[in-house]
mmCIF file of C-alpha atoms in Angstrom:
data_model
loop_
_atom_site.group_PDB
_atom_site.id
_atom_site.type_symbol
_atom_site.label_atom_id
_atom_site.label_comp_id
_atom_site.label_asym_id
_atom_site.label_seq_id
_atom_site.Cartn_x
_atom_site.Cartn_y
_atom_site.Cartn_z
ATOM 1 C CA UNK M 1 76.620 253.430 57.177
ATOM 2 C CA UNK M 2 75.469 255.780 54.649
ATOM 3 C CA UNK M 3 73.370 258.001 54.687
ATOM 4 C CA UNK M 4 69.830 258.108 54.115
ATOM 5 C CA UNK M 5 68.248 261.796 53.612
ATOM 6 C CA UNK M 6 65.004 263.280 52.587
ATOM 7 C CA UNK M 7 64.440 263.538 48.826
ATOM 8 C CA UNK M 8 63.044 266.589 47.129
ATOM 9 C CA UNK M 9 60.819 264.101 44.983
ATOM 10 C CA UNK M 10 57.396 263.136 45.717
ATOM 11 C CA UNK M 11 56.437 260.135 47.955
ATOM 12 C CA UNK M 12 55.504 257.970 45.224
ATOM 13 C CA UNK M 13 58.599 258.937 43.222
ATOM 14 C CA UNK M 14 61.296 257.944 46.330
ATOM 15 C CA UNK M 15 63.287 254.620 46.629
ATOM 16 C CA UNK M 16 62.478 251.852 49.287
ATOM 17 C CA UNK M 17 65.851 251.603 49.612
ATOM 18 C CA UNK M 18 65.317 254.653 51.948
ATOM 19 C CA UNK M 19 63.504 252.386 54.578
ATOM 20 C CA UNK M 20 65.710 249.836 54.771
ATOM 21 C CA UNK M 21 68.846 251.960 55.883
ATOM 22 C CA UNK M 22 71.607 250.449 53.207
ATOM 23 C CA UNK M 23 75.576 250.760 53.295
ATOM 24 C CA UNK M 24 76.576 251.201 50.304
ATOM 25 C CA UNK M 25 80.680 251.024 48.911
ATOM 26 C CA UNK M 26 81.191 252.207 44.895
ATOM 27 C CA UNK M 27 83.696 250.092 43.471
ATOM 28 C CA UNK M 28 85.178 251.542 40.260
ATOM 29 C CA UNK M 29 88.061 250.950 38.046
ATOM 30 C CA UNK M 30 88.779 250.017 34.347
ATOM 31 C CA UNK M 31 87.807 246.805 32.515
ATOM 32 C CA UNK M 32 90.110 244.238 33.852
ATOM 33 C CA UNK M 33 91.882 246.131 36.916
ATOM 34 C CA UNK M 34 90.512 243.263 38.980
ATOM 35 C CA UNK M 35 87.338 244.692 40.852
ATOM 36 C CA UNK M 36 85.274 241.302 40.665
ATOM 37 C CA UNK M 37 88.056 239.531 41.861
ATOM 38 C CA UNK M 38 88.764 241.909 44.800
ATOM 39 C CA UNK M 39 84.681 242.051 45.613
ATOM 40 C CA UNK M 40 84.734 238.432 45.946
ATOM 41 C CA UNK M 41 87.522 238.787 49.092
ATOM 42 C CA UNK M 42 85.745 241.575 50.485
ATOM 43 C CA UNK M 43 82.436 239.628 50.461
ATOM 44 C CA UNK M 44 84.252 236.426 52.346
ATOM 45 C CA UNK M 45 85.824 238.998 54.784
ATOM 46 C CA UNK M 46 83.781 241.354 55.759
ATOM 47 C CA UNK M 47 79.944 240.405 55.055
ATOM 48 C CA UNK M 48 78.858 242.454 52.040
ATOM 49 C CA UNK M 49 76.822 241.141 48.739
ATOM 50 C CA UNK M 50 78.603 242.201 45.874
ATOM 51 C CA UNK M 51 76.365 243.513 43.346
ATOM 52 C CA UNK M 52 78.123 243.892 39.358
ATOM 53 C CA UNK M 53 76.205 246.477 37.473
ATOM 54 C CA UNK M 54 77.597 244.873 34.382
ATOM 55 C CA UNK M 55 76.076 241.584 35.515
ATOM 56 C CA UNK M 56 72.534 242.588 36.292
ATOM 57 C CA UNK M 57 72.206 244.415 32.794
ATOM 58 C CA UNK M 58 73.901 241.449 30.914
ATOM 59 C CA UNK M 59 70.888 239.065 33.131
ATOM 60 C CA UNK M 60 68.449 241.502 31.529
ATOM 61 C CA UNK M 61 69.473 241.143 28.422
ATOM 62 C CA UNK M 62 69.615 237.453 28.136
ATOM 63 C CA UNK M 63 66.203 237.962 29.516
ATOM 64 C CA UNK M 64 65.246 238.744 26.021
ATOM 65 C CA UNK M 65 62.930 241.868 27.271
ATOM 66 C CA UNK M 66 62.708 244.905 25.060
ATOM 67 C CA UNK M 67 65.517 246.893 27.632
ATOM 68 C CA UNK M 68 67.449 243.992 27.193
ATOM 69 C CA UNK M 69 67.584 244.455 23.099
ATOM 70 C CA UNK M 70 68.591 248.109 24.170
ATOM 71 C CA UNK M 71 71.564 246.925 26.380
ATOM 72 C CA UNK M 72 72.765 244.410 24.105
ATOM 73 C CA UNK M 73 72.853 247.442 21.392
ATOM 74 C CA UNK M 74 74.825 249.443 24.027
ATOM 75 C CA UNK M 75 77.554 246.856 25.081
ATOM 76 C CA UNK M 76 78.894 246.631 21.959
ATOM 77 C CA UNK M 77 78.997 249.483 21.452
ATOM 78 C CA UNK M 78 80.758 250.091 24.325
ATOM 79 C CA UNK M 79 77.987 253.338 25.510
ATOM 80 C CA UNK M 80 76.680 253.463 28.627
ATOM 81 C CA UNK M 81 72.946 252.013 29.760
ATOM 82 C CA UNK M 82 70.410 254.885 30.951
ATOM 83 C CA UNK M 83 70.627 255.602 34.345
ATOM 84 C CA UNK M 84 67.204 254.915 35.454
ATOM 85 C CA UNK M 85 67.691 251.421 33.843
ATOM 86 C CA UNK M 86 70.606 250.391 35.937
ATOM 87 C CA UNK M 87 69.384 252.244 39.009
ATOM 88 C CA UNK M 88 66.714 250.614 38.831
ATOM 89 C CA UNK M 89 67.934 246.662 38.436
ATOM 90 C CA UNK M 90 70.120 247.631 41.463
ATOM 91 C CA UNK M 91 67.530 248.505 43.514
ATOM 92 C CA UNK M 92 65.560 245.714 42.668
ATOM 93 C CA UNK M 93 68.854 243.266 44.242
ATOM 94 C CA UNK M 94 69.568 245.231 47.076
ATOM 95 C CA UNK M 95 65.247 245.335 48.022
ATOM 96 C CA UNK M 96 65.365 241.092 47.176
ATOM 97 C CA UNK M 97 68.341 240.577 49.423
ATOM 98 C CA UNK M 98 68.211 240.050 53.613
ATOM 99 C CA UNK M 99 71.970 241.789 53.567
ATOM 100 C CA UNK M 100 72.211 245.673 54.271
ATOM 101 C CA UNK M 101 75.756 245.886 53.264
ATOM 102 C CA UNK M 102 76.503 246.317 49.352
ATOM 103 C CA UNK M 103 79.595 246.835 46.837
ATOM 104 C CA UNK M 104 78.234 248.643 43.711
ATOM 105 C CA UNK M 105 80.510 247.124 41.307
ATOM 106 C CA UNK M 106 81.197 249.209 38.478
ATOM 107 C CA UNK M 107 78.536 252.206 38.747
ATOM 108 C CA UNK M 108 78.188 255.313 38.800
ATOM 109 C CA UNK M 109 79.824 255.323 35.282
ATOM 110 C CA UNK M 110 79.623 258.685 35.064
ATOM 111 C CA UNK M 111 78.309 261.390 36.880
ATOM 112 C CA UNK M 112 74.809 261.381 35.762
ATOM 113 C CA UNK M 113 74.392 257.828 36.805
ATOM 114 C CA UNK M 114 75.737 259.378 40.173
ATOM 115 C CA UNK M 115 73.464 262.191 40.495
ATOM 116 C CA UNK M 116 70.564 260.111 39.469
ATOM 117 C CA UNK M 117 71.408 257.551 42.316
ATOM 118 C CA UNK M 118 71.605 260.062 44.854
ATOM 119 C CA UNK M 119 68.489 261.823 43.589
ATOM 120 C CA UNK M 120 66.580 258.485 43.311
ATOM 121 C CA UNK M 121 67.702 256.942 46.550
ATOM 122 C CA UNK M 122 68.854 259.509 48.757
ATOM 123 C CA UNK M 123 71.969 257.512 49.396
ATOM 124 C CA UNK M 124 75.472 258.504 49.496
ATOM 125 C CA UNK M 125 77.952 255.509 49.265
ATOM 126 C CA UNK M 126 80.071 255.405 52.180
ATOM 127 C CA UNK M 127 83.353 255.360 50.436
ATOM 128 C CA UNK M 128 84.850 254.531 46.349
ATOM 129 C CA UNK M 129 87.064 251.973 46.465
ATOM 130 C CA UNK M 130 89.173 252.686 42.707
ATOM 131 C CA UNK M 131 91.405 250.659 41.400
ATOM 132 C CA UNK M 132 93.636 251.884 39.064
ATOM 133 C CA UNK M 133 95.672 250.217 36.608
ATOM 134 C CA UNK M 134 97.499 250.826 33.342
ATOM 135 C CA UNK M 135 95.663 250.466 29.976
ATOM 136 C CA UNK M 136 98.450 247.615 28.779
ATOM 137 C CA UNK M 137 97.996 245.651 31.637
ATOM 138 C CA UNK M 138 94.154 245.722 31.901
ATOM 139 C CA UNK M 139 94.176 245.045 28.252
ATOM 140 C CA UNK M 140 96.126 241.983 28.248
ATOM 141 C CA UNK M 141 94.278 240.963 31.390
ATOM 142 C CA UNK M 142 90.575 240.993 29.286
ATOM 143 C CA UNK M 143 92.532 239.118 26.395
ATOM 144 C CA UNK M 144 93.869 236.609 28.239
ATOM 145 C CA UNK M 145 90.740 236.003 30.628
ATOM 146 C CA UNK M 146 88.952 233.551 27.979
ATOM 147 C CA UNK M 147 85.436 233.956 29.541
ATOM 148 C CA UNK M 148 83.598 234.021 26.383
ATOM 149 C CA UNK M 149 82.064 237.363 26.772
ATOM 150 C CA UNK M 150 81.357 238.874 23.382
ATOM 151 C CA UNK M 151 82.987 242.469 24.757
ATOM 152 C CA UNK M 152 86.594 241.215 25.306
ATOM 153 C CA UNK M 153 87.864 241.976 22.047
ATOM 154 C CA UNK M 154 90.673 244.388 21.317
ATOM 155 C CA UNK M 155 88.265 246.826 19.728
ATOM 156 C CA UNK M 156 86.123 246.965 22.297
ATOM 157 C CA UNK M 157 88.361 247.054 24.698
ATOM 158 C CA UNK M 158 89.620 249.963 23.544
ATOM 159 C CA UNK M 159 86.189 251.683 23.442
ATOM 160 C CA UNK M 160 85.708 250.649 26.829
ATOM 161 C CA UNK M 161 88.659 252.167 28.355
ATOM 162 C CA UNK M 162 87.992 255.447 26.159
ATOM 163 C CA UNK M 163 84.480 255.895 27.458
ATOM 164 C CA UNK M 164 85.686 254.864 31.102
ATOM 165 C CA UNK M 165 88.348 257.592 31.121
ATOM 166 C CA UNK M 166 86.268 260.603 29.900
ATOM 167 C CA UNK M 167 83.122 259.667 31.869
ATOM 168 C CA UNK M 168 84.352 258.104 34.948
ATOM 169 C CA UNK M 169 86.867 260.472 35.928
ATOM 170 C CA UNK M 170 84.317 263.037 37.025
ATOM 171 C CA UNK M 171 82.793 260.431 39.715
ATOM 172 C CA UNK M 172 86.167 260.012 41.172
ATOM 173 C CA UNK M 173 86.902 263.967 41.315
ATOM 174 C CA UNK M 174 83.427 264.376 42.843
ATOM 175 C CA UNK M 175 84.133 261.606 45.823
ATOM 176 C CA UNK M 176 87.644 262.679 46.137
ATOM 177 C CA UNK M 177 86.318 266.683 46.973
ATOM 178 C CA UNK M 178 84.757 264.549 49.981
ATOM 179 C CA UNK M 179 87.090 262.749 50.831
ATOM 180 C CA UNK M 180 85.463 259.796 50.165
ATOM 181 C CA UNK M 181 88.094 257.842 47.612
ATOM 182 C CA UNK M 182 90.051 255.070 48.640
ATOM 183 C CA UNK M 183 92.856 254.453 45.530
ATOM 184 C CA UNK M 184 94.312 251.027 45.159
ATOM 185 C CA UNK M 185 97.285 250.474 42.718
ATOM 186 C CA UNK M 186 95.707 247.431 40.738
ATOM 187 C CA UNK M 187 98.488 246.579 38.838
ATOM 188 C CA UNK M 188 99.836 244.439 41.820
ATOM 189 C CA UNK M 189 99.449 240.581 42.854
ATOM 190 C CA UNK M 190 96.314 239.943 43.914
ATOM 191 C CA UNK M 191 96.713 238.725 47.570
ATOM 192 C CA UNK M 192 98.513 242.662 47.451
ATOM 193 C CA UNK M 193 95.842 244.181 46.258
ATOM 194 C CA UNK M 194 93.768 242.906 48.722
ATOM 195 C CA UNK M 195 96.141 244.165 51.743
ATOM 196 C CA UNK M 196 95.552 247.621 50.365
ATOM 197 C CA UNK M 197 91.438 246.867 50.070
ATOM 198 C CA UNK M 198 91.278 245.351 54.013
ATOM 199 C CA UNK M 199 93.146 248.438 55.024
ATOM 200 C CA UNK M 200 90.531 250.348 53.426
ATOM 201 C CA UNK M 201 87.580 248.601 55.304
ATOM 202 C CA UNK M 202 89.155 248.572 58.919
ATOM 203 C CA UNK M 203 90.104 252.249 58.635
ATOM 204 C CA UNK M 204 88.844 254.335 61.660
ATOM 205 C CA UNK M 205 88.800 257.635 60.210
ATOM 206 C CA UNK M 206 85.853 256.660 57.396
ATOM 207 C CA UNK M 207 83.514 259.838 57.571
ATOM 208 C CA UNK M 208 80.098 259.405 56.682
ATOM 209 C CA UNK M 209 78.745 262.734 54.631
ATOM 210 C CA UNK M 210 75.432 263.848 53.972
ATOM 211 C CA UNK M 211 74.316 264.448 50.773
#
């Protein structure tokens, strides 16, 4: 389980996500190297809720509230969303839901979002799951996909994958120091993939670090 330690912030200022004693698994990787698809077989196997950061702030901003303007903005233009605005829509899901287990799809996005987290919630995950995958092939994957999304265009693609790369990067370096980073070559079948991603949740050697 991850760990839950005591935040330098004031009362008032600390997560209730402290209370409720979360695990918590990061799940990064480009656009399109298959991390919903691989969440939704680790949710059927092994009991977590999968939670898409990209999903929560594209619910608030069909939401038509005033952040939601400022995500829209943002998406196209491929930039990241404020921390505190995606920390806090996560918390928000994992508070609502009866579950205690959680895949953080796609965040941190870079390592302010993860210092913010820890800061905020005084949780560190208990392992990155990070898929990685070639540029081409996650490309033609978002092409081909058809799901109507207003960010799978070439351009944006390509602005995606740039801002992944310089910002993401860091996160994995960080986790990796602690040996917390579980790599999965993406680029393979699916039912592969996922041989690789059980072997990552029935390891016995997971160490759980404090922050």
């Amino acid at each position: 389980m991850a760990t839950v330690v005591d935040s330098p912030n004031k009362e008032a200022n600390k997560s209730a996500l402290a209370n409720k004693k979360v695990t918590i698994v990061f799940v990064l990787g480009g656009p399109g190297s298959g991390k919903g698809t691989q969440c939704g077989y680790i949710v059927q196997h092994f009991g977590y809720t999968h939670l898409s950061a990209g999903d929560l702030l594209r619910e608030e901003m069909k939401s038509g509230s005033e952040n939601g303007f400022v995500i829209k903005d943002m998406i196209k233009e491929g930039k990241i969303v404020p921390s505190e605005l995606t920390i806090k829509l996560l918390e928000q899901a994992m508070l609502e839901n009866r579950n205690d287990k959680f895949l953080i799809d796609g965040f941190p996005r870079n390592e302010e979002n993860r210092a913010a987290f820890e800061a905020f919630t005084g949780i560190e995950p208990e392992f990155v799951l990070f898929f990685e995958c070639s540029e081409e092939e996650m490309q033609k994957r978002l092409l081909s996909r058809n799901q109507g999304r207003e960010d799978d265009n070439i351009e944006t693609i390509k602005k995606r994958f740039k801002v992944f790369m310089e910002s993401s990067l860091p996160v994995i370096e960080h986790y990796e120091a602690k040996g917390k980073v579980r790599k999965i070559d993406a680029a393979r079948p699916i039912l592969e993939v996922f041989e690789a991603v059980k072997a990552c949740f029935t390891r016995g050697d997971i160490k759980v670090n404090q922050l």
